[in-house]
Amino acid sequence: MSADQIVNLVVAVLTGLAACIPLAVKLVQYVQKATQEKNWGTLLGLVVDLMEEAEEKFTDGATRKEWVMAMVQTSAEYINYPVDTQALSDMIDALCDMTKIVNPPAVEKLAEGSTTDAETEGGAGHDGDRAAE
């Protein structure tokens, strides 16, 4: 094998590597992204479980959120899973907003002219047993 053939072979191999390396990098990035997206549902489940636990442990909403974020970040670091803290914060806020819509606070609002339970069930001026008739 002559020196020219060796040089041509090295150039061909380097050209092939130069074309393959960016493709390999893109493939690795795609696999990492797909893995993260696949784990998003698992992360959501973890966040919901932690939010339930925080409801029992803390009375202040800001403390609950801080605790949940810290627990998620600690768990993510343990398994080398990168977490976007802003996205996590937004997700927690969205979940809290959703629970307020799904489970609204029990506030009774009476419309004008409506009756209260006391008026319809033996309240003011009515003893309920019709003995006065």
mmCIF file of C-alpha atoms in Angstrom:
data_model
loop_
_atom_site.group_PDB
_atom_site.id
_atom_site.type_symbol
_atom_site.label_atom_id
_atom_site.label_comp_id
_atom_site.label_asym_id
_atom_site.label_seq_id
_atom_site.Cartn_x
_atom_site.Cartn_y
_atom_site.Cartn_z
ATOM 1 C CA MET A 1 0.000 0.000 0.000
ATOM 2 C CA SER A 2 1.518 3.301 -1.027
ATOM 3 C CA ALA A 3 1.573 6.550 0.915
ATOM 4 C CA ASP A 4 -1.004 8.083 -1.438
ATOM 5 C CA GLN A 5 -3.419 5.228 -0.815
ATOM 6 C CA ILE A 6 -2.950 5.553 2.964
ATOM 7 C CA VAL A 7 -3.554 9.289 2.819
ATOM 8 C CA ASN A 8 -6.681 8.762 0.689
ATOM 9 C CA LEU A 9 -7.928 6.128 3.112
ATOM 10 C CA VAL A 10 -7.361 8.423 6.149
ATOM 11 C CA VAL A 11 -9.088 11.315 4.382
ATOM 12 C CA ALA A 12 -12.059 9.082 3.515
ATOM 13 C CA VAL A 13 -12.350 7.857 7.109
ATOM 14 C CA LEU A 14 -12.116 11.405 8.509
ATOM 15 C CA THR A 15 -14.728 12.619 6.020
ATOM 16 C CA GLY A 16 -17.038 9.813 7.087
ATOM 17 C CA LEU A 17 -16.486 10.625 10.764
ATOM 18 C CA ALA A 18 -17.088 14.310 10.124
ATOM 19 C CA ALA A 19 -20.460 13.415 8.620
ATOM 20 C CA CYS A 20 -21.375 10.852 11.307
ATOM 21 C CA ILE A 21 -20.438 12.812 14.432
ATOM 22 C CA PRO A 22 -23.119 15.532 14.053
ATOM 23 C CA LEU A 23 -25.685 12.831 13.293
ATOM 24 C CA ALA A 24 -24.662 10.905 16.412
ATOM 25 C CA VAL A 25 -24.886 14.073 18.538
ATOM 26 C CA LYS A 26 -28.375 14.813 17.180
ATOM 27 C CA LEU A 27 -29.428 11.227 17.872
ATOM 28 C CA VAL A 28 -28.226 11.438 21.479
ATOM 29 C CA GLN A 29 -30.038 14.762 21.943
ATOM 30 C CA TYR A 30 -33.222 13.298 20.487
ATOM 31 C CA VAL A 31 -33.059 10.251 22.745
ATOM 32 C CA GLN A 32 -32.465 12.424 25.816
ATOM 33 C CA LYS A 33 -35.383 14.689 24.910
ATOM 34 C CA ALA A 34 -37.666 11.724 24.235
ATOM 35 C CA THR A 35 -36.684 10.198 27.563
ATOM 36 C CA GLN A 36 -37.436 13.435 29.387
ATOM 37 C CA GLU A 37 -40.806 13.807 27.657
ATOM 38 C CA LYS A 38 -41.652 10.207 28.458
ATOM 39 C CA ASN A 39 -40.806 10.826 32.107
ATOM 40 C CA TRP A 40 -42.915 14.004 32.240
ATOM 41 C CA GLY A 41 -45.979 11.984 33.249
ATOM 42 C CA THR A 42 -44.011 10.321 36.016
ATOM 43 C CA LEU A 43 -42.765 13.713 37.153
ATOM 44 C CA LEU A 44 -46.330 15.026 37.163
ATOM 45 C CA GLY A 45 -47.415 12.097 39.343
ATOM 46 C CA LEU A 46 -44.545 12.787 41.744
ATOM 47 C CA VAL A 47 -45.501 16.475 41.940
ATOM 48 C CA VAL A 48 -49.149 15.659 42.675
ATOM 49 C CA ASP A 49 -48.164 13.191 45.408
ATOM 50 C CA LEU A 50 -45.798 15.726 46.958
ATOM 51 C CA MET A 51 -48.472 18.431 46.809
ATOM 52 C CA GLU A 52 -50.863 16.164 48.704
ATOM 53 C CA GLU A 53 -48.199 15.520 51.330
ATOM 54 C CA ALA A 54 -47.428 19.246 51.594
ATOM 55 C CA GLU A 55 -51.137 19.964 52.190
ATOM 56 C CA GLU A 56 -50.935 17.876 55.354
ATOM 57 C CA LYS A 57 -47.567 19.236 56.550
ATOM 58 C CA PHE A 58 -47.824 22.986 55.956
ATOM 59 C CA THR A 59 -50.525 25.642 56.230
ATOM 60 C CA ASP A 60 -48.880 28.358 54.117
ATOM 61 C CA GLY A 61 -49.142 28.021 50.320
ATOM 62 C CA ALA A 62 -45.707 29.510 49.635
ATOM 63 C CA THR A 63 -44.092 27.069 52.068
ATOM 64 C CA ARG A 64 -45.901 24.168 50.429
ATOM 65 C CA LYS A 65 -44.701 25.183 46.964
ATOM 66 C CA GLU A 66 -41.127 25.717 48.173
ATOM 67 C CA TRP A 67 -41.106 22.288 49.829
ATOM 68 C CA VAL A 68 -42.546 20.541 46.744
ATOM 69 C CA MET A 69 -40.009 22.215 44.455
ATOM 70 C CA ALA A 70 -37.141 21.276 46.762
ATOM 71 C CA MET A 71 -38.287 17.655 46.942
ATOM 72 C CA VAL A 72 -38.675 17.389 43.150
ATOM 73 C CA GLN A 73 -35.266 18.952 42.538
ATOM 74 C CA THR A 74 -33.636 16.629 45.064
ATOM 75 C CA SER A 75 -35.295 13.597 43.492
ATOM 76 C CA ALA A 76 -34.329 14.750 39.998
ATOM 77 C CA GLU A 77 -30.693 15.277 41.001
ATOM 78 C CA TYR A 78 -30.615 11.806 42.503
ATOM 79 C CA ILE A 79 -31.493 10.229 39.142
ATOM 80 C CA ASN A 80 -29.589 12.808 37.030
ATOM 81 C CA TYR A 81 -32.793 14.191 35.515
ATOM 82 C CA PRO A 82 -32.592 17.863 34.548
ATOM 83 C CA VAL A 83 -35.581 19.875 35.758
ATOM 84 C CA ASP A 84 -36.493 23.338 34.516
ATOM 85 C CA THR A 85 -37.364 25.151 37.751
ATOM 86 C CA GLN A 86 -39.509 27.760 35.985
ATOM 87 C CA ALA A 87 -41.511 25.057 34.205
ATOM 88 C CA LEU A 88 -41.870 23.201 37.520
ATOM 89 C CA SER A 89 -43.066 26.369 39.251
ATOM 90 C CA ASP A 90 -45.565 27.055 36.458
ATOM 91 C CA MET A 91 -46.803 23.458 36.634
ATOM 92 C CA ILE A 92 -47.387 23.688 40.394
ATOM 93 C CA ASP A 93 -49.244 26.989 39.962
ATOM 94 C CA ALA A 94 -51.384 25.487 37.183
ATOM 95 C CA LEU A 95 -52.222 22.456 39.312
ATOM 96 C CA CYS A 96 -53.204 24.718 42.225
ATOM 97 C CA ASP A 97 -55.377 26.842 39.931
ATOM 98 C CA MET A 98 -56.995 23.694 38.543
ATOM 99 C CA THR A 99 -57.838 22.372 42.013
ATOM 100 C CA LYS A 100 -59.471 25.696 42.877
ATOM 101 C CA ILE A 101 -61.713 25.326 39.811
ATOM 102 C CA VAL A 102 -62.480 21.636 40.330
ATOM 103 C CA ASN A 103 -62.962 21.994 44.099
ATOM 104 C CA PRO A 104 -64.231 25.545 44.683
ATOM 105 C CA PRO A 105 -64.446 26.800 48.260
ATOM 106 C CA ALA A 106 -67.837 26.227 49.894
ATOM 107 C CA VAL A 107 -69.207 29.782 49.935
ATOM 108 C CA GLU A 108 -72.944 30.237 49.909
ATOM 109 C CA LYS A 109 -74.186 33.179 47.879
ATOM 110 C CA LEU A 110 -77.872 33.908 48.107
ATOM 111 C CA ALA A 111 -79.553 35.712 45.235
ATOM 112 C CA GLU A 112 -81.933 38.579 45.998
ATOM 113 C CA GLY A 113 -85.354 37.306 46.950
ATOM 114 C CA SER A 114 -84.206 33.756 47.661
ATOM 115 C CA THR A 115 -85.092 32.047 50.873
ATOM 116 C CA THR A 116 -82.740 30.664 53.453
ATOM 117 C CA ASP A 117 -82.960 27.219 54.984
ATOM 118 C CA ALA A 118 -84.359 28.682 58.203
ATOM 119 C CA GLU A 119 -87.291 30.254 56.338
ATOM 120 C CA THR A 120 -88.181 27.097 54.430
ATOM 121 C CA GLU A 121 -87.655 24.621 57.227
ATOM 122 C CA GLY A 122 -89.496 26.028 60.203
ATOM 123 C CA GLY A 123 -87.574 29.225 60.681
ATOM 124 C CA ALA A 124 -88.823 32.674 61.671
ATOM 125 C CA GLY A 125 -92.530 32.732 62.494
ATOM 126 C CA HIS A 126 -93.123 29.042 61.813
ATOM 127 C CA ASP A 127 -92.674 26.312 64.376
ATOM 128 C CA GLY A 128 -92.881 23.500 61.859
ATOM 129 C CA ASP A 129 -95.588 21.414 63.521
ATOM 130 C CA ARG A 130 -98.656 23.364 62.271
ATOM 131 C CA ALA A 131 -100.106 23.228 65.809
ATOM 132 C CA ALA A 132 -100.949 26.943 65.684
ATOM 133 C CA GLU A 133 -103.392 26.549 62.756
#
